[in-house]
Amino acid sequence: ASIFTPSQNKFVLPRDIIPAHMKERAESYDLDGVLIDRRPLLGQFGALRAFILHGSSIYEPPPNIPNVPRFIREEGISSPREAILLFFHSIRALKRGVREFVESSDAYKFGNTGRSNKRPWVEMTKRTLSKGGILEQLEDVFFKPKGFKTIESKGAAIAELRERYERVIHYDDNPADVLGLAKVFPDVSFVIVQDLSTGLLLSRTGMIEYPNVQRVAVLSQTTSNTRLG
């Protein structure tokens, strides 16, 4: 697993202890809705609302993928609303079958989330992943710093992984993020883990335009061709 260095206030991959026969594949996992459970109807409410307001333009790729700094922000909860959000996120558990799916891969595995990089969010997330038995399976978790969109933070993490590994797969439940990034990274495989709201969004989308995207109901439906290349 990654090593936390207090002096740099960030996670770093222990490159000096990685064997010479380094694995060629990396798997990037969104957390909420993919690894961690949440109510299906609330899953992509924000994306559904955006689709109603803006139509298919929500699937457009971002104009650029910025450099996103990775660090833990030493800042507490700033409002009652954030405290409520933190609490309801903290009581979520891993989805059924997730631990077995993650453990079944010999790729390097990373979390890639739109959750804040504030310390309370980072520590709460680590507890959830540890309780579910997969924290030690992850090399690192990419959190979203203040001032960046979720799609920018996820895209920057994927871009970093592409520089380090020959093959990258990203799992997500937000089609607005996936379809935009799939155009930016045509050599990356994307897997959309559907819930009811995700299915409603994708029902209006021509998936033939996205040959590097697979849709599944649960992670275990990911084809071996997608996962192994």
PDB file of C-alpha atoms in Angstrom:
ATOM      1  CA  ALA A   1       0.000   0.000   0.000  1.00  0.00           C
ATOM      2  CA  SER A   2       1.029   3.636  -0.255  1.00  0.00           C
ATOM      3  CA  ILE A   3       3.050   5.332   2.456  1.00  0.00           C
ATOM      4  CA  PHE A   4       1.869   8.511   4.171  1.00  0.00           C
ATOM      5  CA  THR A   5       4.726  10.955   4.692  1.00  0.00           C
ATOM      6  CA  PRO A   6       3.847  13.605   7.321  1.00  0.00           C
ATOM      7  CA  SER A   7       6.650  15.897   6.156  1.00  0.00           C
ATOM      8  CA  GLN A   8       5.101  16.130   2.683  1.00  0.00           C
ATOM      9  CA  ASN A   9       1.519  15.744   3.918  1.00  0.00           C
ATOM     10  CA  LYS A  10       0.632  13.361   1.121  1.00  0.00           C
ATOM     11  CA  PHE A  11       0.611   9.740   0.057  1.00  0.00           C
ATOM     12  CA  VAL A  12       3.495   8.502  -2.053  1.00  0.00           C
ATOM     13  CA  LEU A  13       3.938   5.202  -3.813  1.00  0.00           C
ATOM     14  CA  PRO A  14       6.906   3.244  -2.392  1.00  0.00           C
ATOM     15  CA  ARG A  15       8.651   2.974  -5.749  1.00  0.00           C
ATOM     16  CA  ASP A  16      11.903   1.700  -4.223  1.00  0.00           C
ATOM     17  CA  ILE A  17      10.246  -1.507  -3.023  1.00  0.00           C
ATOM     18  CA  ILE A  18       8.238  -2.291  -6.175  1.00  0.00           C
ATOM     19  CA  PRO A  19       9.730  -5.387  -7.845  1.00  0.00           C
ATOM     20  CA  ALA A  20      11.401  -5.132 -11.230  1.00  0.00           C
ATOM     21  CA  HIS A  21       8.652  -7.185 -12.865  1.00  0.00           C
ATOM     22  CA  MET A  22       6.202  -4.351 -12.209  1.00  0.00           C
ATOM     23  CA  LYS A  23       2.593  -5.084 -13.090  1.00  0.00           C
ATOM     24  CA  GLU A  24       1.534  -3.489 -16.332  1.00  0.00           C
ATOM     25  CA  ARG A  25      -2.083  -2.720 -15.439  1.00  0.00           C
ATOM     26  CA  ALA A  26      -3.730  -0.198 -13.144  1.00  0.00           C
ATOM     27  CA  GLU A  27      -7.351  -0.099 -12.044  1.00  0.00           C
ATOM     28  CA  SER A  28      -8.915   3.196 -10.966  1.00  0.00           C
ATOM     29  CA  TYR A  29     -12.086   3.037  -8.887  1.00  0.00           C
ATOM     30  CA  ASP A  30     -14.603   5.774  -8.178  1.00  0.00           C
ATOM     31  CA  LEU A  31     -15.807   5.193  -4.620  1.00  0.00           C
ATOM     32  CA  ASP A  32     -19.461   6.157  -4.132  1.00  0.00           C
ATOM     33  CA  GLY A  33     -21.724   3.964  -6.213  1.00  0.00           C
ATOM     34  CA  VAL A  34     -18.881   1.707  -7.340  1.00  0.00           C
ATOM     35  CA  LEU A  35     -17.074   0.438  -4.250  1.00  0.00           C
ATOM     36  CA  ILE A  36     -19.254   2.065  -1.598  1.00  0.00           C
ATOM     37  CA  ASP A  37     -23.031   1.708  -1.515  1.00  0.00           C
ATOM     38  CA  ARG A  38     -25.550   4.508  -1.837  1.00  0.00           C
ATOM     39  CA  ARG A  39     -29.262   4.772  -2.589  1.00  0.00           C
ATOM     40  CA  PRO A  40     -29.877   4.149  -6.312  1.00  0.00           C
ATOM     41  CA  LEU A  41     -32.418   6.944  -6.773  1.00  0.00           C
ATOM     42  CA  LEU A  42     -29.986   9.419  -5.256  1.00  0.00           C
ATOM     43  CA  GLY A  43     -27.004   7.997  -7.110  1.00  0.00           C
ATOM     44  CA  GLN A  44     -26.728  10.452  -9.962  1.00  0.00           C
ATOM     45  CA  PHE A  45     -29.391  12.995  -9.014  1.00  0.00           C
ATOM     46  CA  GLY A  46     -26.989  15.835  -9.794  1.00  0.00           C
ATOM     47  CA  ALA A  47     -26.216  14.417 -13.227  1.00  0.00           C
ATOM     48  CA  LEU A  48     -29.910  13.848 -13.935  1.00  0.00           C
ATOM     49  CA  ARG A  49     -30.671  17.446 -13.016  1.00  0.00           C
ATOM     50  CA  ALA A  50     -27.804  18.645 -15.213  1.00  0.00           C
ATOM     51  CA  PHE A  51     -29.113  16.537 -18.106  1.00  0.00           C
ATOM     52  CA  ILE A  52     -32.586  18.051 -17.746  1.00  0.00           C
ATOM     53  CA  LEU A  53     -31.105  21.554 -17.764  1.00  0.00           C
ATOM     54  CA  HIS A  54     -28.350  21.139 -20.357  1.00  0.00           C
ATOM     55  CA  GLY A  55     -29.129  18.008 -22.341  1.00  0.00           C
ATOM     56  CA  SER A  56     -26.407  15.870 -23.915  1.00  0.00           C
ATOM     57  CA  SER A  57     -23.832  18.656 -23.555  1.00  0.00           C
ATOM     58  CA  ILE A  58     -23.048  17.190 -20.110  1.00  0.00           C
ATOM     59  CA  TYR A  59     -21.238  14.381 -21.935  1.00  0.00           C
ATOM     60  CA  GLU A  60     -18.835  16.722 -23.685  1.00  0.00           C
ATOM     61  CA  PRO A  61     -15.165  16.171 -22.791  1.00  0.00           C
ATOM     62  CA  PRO A  62     -13.552  18.775 -20.540  1.00  0.00           C
ATOM     63  CA  PRO A  63     -11.628  21.460 -22.466  1.00  0.00           C
ATOM     64  CA  ASN A  64      -8.425  20.436 -20.691  1.00  0.00           C
ATOM     65  CA  ILE A  65      -7.143  18.232 -17.898  1.00  0.00           C
ATOM     66  CA  PRO A  66      -5.302  20.468 -15.411  1.00  0.00           C
ATOM     67  CA  ASN A  67      -2.477  19.482 -13.127  1.00  0.00           C
ATOM     68  CA  VAL A  68      -4.142  18.637  -9.825  1.00  0.00           C
ATOM     69  CA  PRO A  69      -2.074  18.810  -6.619  1.00  0.00           C
ATOM     70  CA  ARG A  70      -2.422  15.818  -4.300  1.00  0.00           C
ATOM     71  CA  PHE A  71      -2.311  16.511  -0.571  1.00  0.00           C
ATOM     72  CA  ILE A  72      -4.473  16.279   2.542  1.00  0.00           C
ATOM     73  CA  ARG A  73      -5.993  19.652   3.384  1.00  0.00           C
ATOM     74  CA  GLU A  74      -5.732  20.446   7.084  1.00  0.00           C
ATOM     75  CA  GLU A  75      -9.147  22.028   7.367  1.00  0.00           C
ATOM     76  CA  GLY A  76     -12.161  21.062   9.427  1.00  0.00           C
ATOM     77  CA  ILE A  77     -15.850  20.862   8.607  1.00  0.00           C
ATOM     78  CA  SER A  78     -17.029  24.342   7.680  1.00  0.00           C
ATOM     79  CA  SER A  79     -20.833  24.200   7.839  1.00  0.00           C
ATOM     80  CA  PRO A  80     -23.778  22.235   9.267  1.00  0.00           C
ATOM     81  CA  ARG A  81     -24.576  21.030   5.741  1.00  0.00           C
ATOM     82  CA  GLU A  82     -21.083  19.589   5.309  1.00  0.00           C
ATOM     83  CA  ALA A  83     -21.311  17.941   8.738  1.00  0.00           C
ATOM     84  CA  ILE A  84     -24.555  16.231   7.691  1.00  0.00           C
ATOM     85  CA  LEU A  85     -23.022  15.094   4.393  1.00  0.00           C
ATOM     86  CA  LEU A  86     -19.979  13.733   6.210  1.00  0.00           C
ATOM     87  CA  PHE A  87     -22.178  11.788   8.624  1.00  0.00           C
ATOM     88  CA  PHE A  88     -24.317  10.182   5.923  1.00  0.00           C
ATOM     89  CA  HIS A  89     -21.229   9.261   3.917  1.00  0.00           C
ATOM     90  CA  SER A  90     -19.663   7.760   7.046  1.00  0.00           C
ATOM     91  CA  ILE A  91     -22.480   5.232   7.539  1.00  0.00           C
ATOM     92  CA  ARG A  92     -22.185   3.814   4.040  1.00  0.00           C
ATOM     93  CA  ALA A  93     -20.607   0.382   3.648  1.00  0.00           C
ATOM     94  CA  LEU A  94     -18.888  -1.422   0.806  1.00  0.00           C
ATOM     95  CA  LYS A  95     -21.200  -2.889  -1.814  1.00  0.00           C
ATOM     96  CA  ARG A  96     -21.732  -6.630  -1.843  1.00  0.00           C
ATOM     97  CA  GLY A  97     -19.054  -8.482  -3.792  1.00  0.00           C
ATOM     98  CA  VAL A  98     -16.674  -5.524  -3.995  1.00  0.00           C
ATOM     99  CA  ARG A  99     -13.963  -6.987  -1.788  1.00  0.00           C
ATOM    100  CA  GLU A 100     -13.864 -10.211  -3.776  1.00  0.00           C
ATOM    101  CA  PHE A 101     -13.767  -8.347  -7.080  1.00  0.00           C
ATOM    102  CA  VAL A 102     -10.938  -6.034  -6.026  1.00  0.00           C
ATOM    103  CA  GLU A 103      -8.916  -8.889  -4.551  1.00  0.00           C
ATOM    104  CA  SER A 104      -9.303 -10.969  -7.716  1.00  0.00           C
ATOM    105  CA  SER A 105      -7.131  -8.585  -9.757  1.00  0.00           C
ATOM    106  CA  ASP A 106      -3.338  -8.534  -9.748  1.00  0.00           C
ATOM    107  CA  ALA A 107      -3.289  -5.001 -11.161  1.00  0.00           C
ATOM    108  CA  TYR A 108      -2.247  -1.968  -9.144  1.00  0.00           C
ATOM    109  CA  LYS A 109      -5.453  -0.522  -7.690  1.00  0.00           C
ATOM    110  CA  PHE A 110      -6.317   3.085  -6.856  1.00  0.00           C
ATOM    111  CA  GLY A 111      -9.301   4.951  -5.464  1.00  0.00           C
ATOM    112  CA  ASN A 112     -10.308   7.955  -7.577  1.00  0.00           C
ATOM    113  CA  THR A 113     -13.053   9.992  -5.957  1.00  0.00           C
ATOM    114  CA  GLY A 114     -14.804  13.327  -5.999  1.00  0.00           C
ATOM    115  CA  ARG A 115     -14.749  13.370  -2.194  1.00  0.00           C
ATOM    116  CA  SER A 116     -12.966  16.337  -0.612  1.00  0.00           C
ATOM    117  CA  ASN A 117      -9.310  16.128   0.350  1.00  0.00           C
ATOM    118  CA  LYS A 118     -10.057  17.684   3.747  1.00  0.00           C
ATOM    119  CA  ARG A 119      -8.640  15.540   6.529  1.00  0.00           C
ATOM    120  CA  PRO A 120     -12.033  14.626   8.075  1.00  0.00           C
ATOM    121  CA  TRP A 121     -13.207  13.294   4.687  1.00  0.00           C
ATOM    122  CA  VAL A 122      -9.954  11.456   4.032  1.00  0.00           C
ATOM    123  CA  GLU A 123      -9.899   9.797   7.457  1.00  0.00           C
ATOM    124  CA  MET A 124     -13.596   8.855   7.277  1.00  0.00           C
ATOM    125  CA  THR A 125     -13.105   7.344   3.821  1.00  0.00           C
ATOM    126  CA  LYS A 126     -10.073   5.359   4.952  1.00  0.00           C
ATOM    127  CA  ARG A 127     -12.096   3.927   7.857  1.00  0.00           C
ATOM    128  CA  THR A 128     -14.854   2.795   5.488  1.00  0.00           C
ATOM    129  CA  LEU A 129     -12.382   1.142   3.124  1.00  0.00           C
ATOM    130  CA  SER A 130     -10.512  -0.463   6.028  1.00  0.00           C
ATOM    131  CA  LYS A 131     -13.705  -1.804   7.591  1.00  0.00           C
ATOM    132  CA  GLY A 132     -14.593  -3.293   4.220  1.00  0.00           C
ATOM    133  CA  GLY A 133     -11.207  -4.991   4.003  1.00  0.00           C
ATOM    134  CA  ILE A 134      -9.849  -3.295   0.868  1.00  0.00           C
ATOM    135  CA  LEU A 135      -7.795  -0.329   2.108  1.00  0.00           C
ATOM    136  CA  GLU A 136      -4.618  -2.396   1.981  1.00  0.00           C
ATOM    137  CA  GLN A 137      -5.461  -3.439  -1.576  1.00  0.00           C
ATOM    138  CA  LEU A 138      -5.210   0.175  -2.760  1.00  0.00           C
ATOM    139  CA  GLU A 139      -1.908   1.800  -3.606  1.00  0.00           C
ATOM    140  CA  ASP A 140      -3.424   5.244  -3.086  1.00  0.00           C
ATOM    141  CA  VAL A 141      -6.675   7.203  -3.151  1.00  0.00           C
ATOM    142  CA  PHE A 142      -6.964  10.364  -5.245  1.00  0.00           C
ATOM    143  CA  PHE A 143      -9.203  12.934  -3.513  1.00  0.00           C
ATOM    144  CA  LYS A 144     -10.531  16.166  -5.044  1.00  0.00           C
ATOM    145  CA  PRO A 145      -8.866  19.404  -3.927  1.00  0.00           C
ATOM    146  CA  LYS A 146     -10.834  22.620  -3.531  1.00  0.00           C
ATOM    147  CA  GLY A 147     -11.245  24.591  -6.748  1.00  0.00           C
ATOM    148  CA  PHE A 148     -11.342  21.620  -9.117  1.00  0.00           C
ATOM    149  CA  LYS A 149     -14.288  19.841 -10.718  1.00  0.00           C
ATOM    150  CA  THR A 150     -14.710  16.133 -10.053  1.00  0.00           C
ATOM    151  CA  ILE A 151     -14.149  15.298 -13.725  1.00  0.00           C
ATOM    152  CA  GLU A 152     -10.900  17.304 -13.656  1.00  0.00           C
ATOM    153  CA  SER A 153      -9.607  15.542 -10.550  1.00  0.00           C
ATOM    154  CA  LYS A 154     -10.507  12.091 -11.872  1.00  0.00           C
ATOM    155  CA  GLY A 155      -9.079  12.919 -15.291  1.00  0.00           C
ATOM    156  CA  ALA A 156      -5.796  14.144 -13.825  1.00  0.00           C
ATOM    157  CA  ALA A 157      -5.478  10.905 -11.822  1.00  0.00           C
ATOM    158  CA  ILE A 158      -6.128   8.820 -14.939  1.00  0.00           C
ATOM    159  CA  ALA A 159      -3.566  10.865 -16.876  1.00  0.00           C
ATOM    160  CA  GLU A 160      -0.996  10.183 -14.142  1.00  0.00           C
ATOM    161  CA  LEU A 161      -1.710   6.463 -14.192  1.00  0.00           C
ATOM    162  CA  ARG A 162      -1.366   6.373 -17.995  1.00  0.00           C
ATOM    163  CA  GLU A 163       2.169   7.679 -17.621  1.00  0.00           C
ATOM    164  CA  ARG A 164       3.088   4.895 -15.192  1.00  0.00           C
ATOM    165  CA  TYR A 165       1.236   1.858 -16.537  1.00  0.00           C
ATOM    166  CA  GLU A 166       0.729   0.328 -19.962  1.00  0.00           C
ATOM    167  CA  ARG A 167      -2.979  -0.281 -19.447  1.00  0.00           C
ATOM    168  CA  VAL A 168      -5.511   1.617 -17.316  1.00  0.00           C
ATOM    169  CA  ILE A 169      -9.138   0.786 -16.488  1.00  0.00           C
ATOM    170  CA  HIS A 170     -11.445   3.230 -14.700  1.00  0.00           C
ATOM    171  CA  TYR A 171     -14.689   2.186 -12.967  1.00  0.00           C
ATOM    172  CA  ASP A 172     -17.339   4.849 -12.328  1.00  0.00           C
ATOM    173  CA  ASP A 173     -21.099   5.240 -11.946  1.00  0.00           C
ATOM    174  CA  ASN A 174     -21.388   8.767 -13.369  1.00  0.00           C
ATOM    175  CA  PRO A 175     -21.851   8.615 -17.148  1.00  0.00           C
ATOM    176  CA  ALA A 176     -21.283  12.361 -17.441  1.00  0.00           C
ATOM    177  CA  ASP A 177     -17.740  11.869 -16.115  1.00  0.00           C
ATOM    178  CA  VAL A 178     -17.085   8.612 -17.963  1.00  0.00           C
ATOM    179  CA  LEU A 179     -18.263   9.635 -21.418  1.00  0.00           C
ATOM    180  CA  GLY A 180     -16.404  12.932 -21.266  1.00  0.00           C
ATOM    181  CA  LEU A 181     -13.172  11.266 -20.163  1.00  0.00           C
ATOM    182  CA  ALA A 182     -13.582   8.377 -22.614  1.00  0.00           C
ATOM    183  CA  LYS A 183     -13.174  10.862 -25.452  1.00  0.00           C
ATOM    184  CA  VAL A 184     -10.064  12.370 -23.852  1.00  0.00           C
ATOM    185  CA  PHE A 185      -8.465   8.973 -23.159  1.00  0.00           C
ATOM    186  CA  PRO A 186      -9.439   6.623 -26.025  1.00  0.00           C
ATOM    187  CA  ASP A 187      -6.722   4.153 -24.942  1.00  0.00           C
ATOM    188  CA  VAL A 188      -8.221   3.797 -21.438  1.00  0.00           C
ATOM    189  CA  SER A 189     -11.021   1.298 -20.763  1.00  0.00           C
ATOM    190  CA  PHE A 190     -14.000   2.628 -18.813  1.00  0.00           C
ATOM    191  CA  VAL A 191     -16.645   0.616 -16.987  1.00  0.00           C
ATOM    192  CA  ILE A 192     -19.930   2.272 -15.977  1.00  0.00           C
ATOM    193  CA  VAL A 193     -21.513   0.597 -12.963  1.00  0.00           C
ATOM    194  CA  GLN A 194     -25.200   1.325 -13.449  1.00  0.00           C
ATOM    195  CA  ASP A 195     -27.925   2.081 -10.946  1.00  0.00           C
ATOM    196  CA  LEU A 196     -31.461   3.280 -11.746  1.00  0.00           C
ATOM    197  CA  SER A 197     -30.493   6.927 -12.240  1.00  0.00           C
ATOM    198  CA  THR A 198     -27.456   5.972 -14.319  1.00  0.00           C
ATOM    199  CA  GLY A 199     -29.643   3.779 -16.514  1.00  0.00           C
ATOM    200  CA  LEU A 200     -32.022   6.686 -17.121  1.00  0.00           C
ATOM    201  CA  LEU A 201     -29.128   8.856 -18.244  1.00  0.00           C
ATOM    202  CA  LEU A 202     -27.598   6.239 -20.537  1.00  0.00           C
ATOM    203  CA  SER A 203     -30.928   5.349 -22.135  1.00  0.00           C
ATOM    204  CA  ARG A 204     -30.686   8.637 -24.054  1.00  0.00           C
ATOM    205  CA  THR A 205     -27.083   8.197 -25.130  1.00  0.00           C
ATOM    206  CA  GLY A 206     -25.681   6.556 -28.236  1.00  0.00           C
ATOM    207  CA  MET A 207     -23.098   4.220 -26.720  1.00  0.00           C
ATOM    208  CA  ILE A 208     -21.808   3.177 -30.151  1.00  0.00           C
ATOM    209  CA  GLU A 209     -19.722   6.357 -30.070  1.00  0.00           C
ATOM    210  CA  TYR A 210     -17.800   5.008 -27.075  1.00  0.00           C
ATOM    211  CA  PRO A 211     -16.060   1.735 -28.004  1.00  0.00           C
ATOM    212  CA  ASN A 212     -13.855   1.927 -24.893  1.00  0.00           C
ATOM    213  CA  VAL A 213     -16.840   2.003 -22.488  1.00  0.00           C
ATOM    214  CA  GLN A 214     -18.627  -1.027 -21.046  1.00  0.00           C
ATOM    215  CA  ARG A 215     -21.859  -0.909 -19.014  1.00  0.00           C
ATOM    216  CA  VAL A 216     -22.439  -3.353 -16.135  1.00  0.00           C
ATOM    217  CA  ALA A 217     -24.968  -3.719 -13.324  1.00  0.00           C
ATOM    218  CA  VAL A 218     -22.330  -5.017 -10.891  1.00  0.00           C
ATOM    219  CA  LEU A 219     -18.530  -5.072 -11.016  1.00  0.00           C
ATOM    220  CA  SER A 220     -18.388  -8.832 -11.462  1.00  0.00           C
ATOM    221  CA  GLN A 221     -20.032  -8.470 -14.893  1.00  0.00           C
ATOM    222  CA  THR A 222     -16.931  -6.728 -16.239  1.00  0.00           C
ATOM    223  CA  THR A 223     -15.687  -8.846 -19.116  1.00  0.00           C
ATOM    224  CA  SER A 224     -12.269 -10.455 -18.954  1.00  0.00           C
ATOM    225  CA  ASN A 225     -11.455  -8.779 -22.247  1.00  0.00           C
ATOM    226  CA  THR A 226     -11.997  -5.360 -20.650  1.00  0.00           C
ATOM    227  CA  ARG A 227     -10.156  -6.227 -17.464  1.00  0.00           C
ATOM    228  CA  LEU A 228      -7.230  -8.118 -18.879  1.00  0.00           C
ATOM    229  CA  GLY A 229      -6.929  -6.532 -22.323  1.00  0.00           C
TER     230      GLY A 229
END
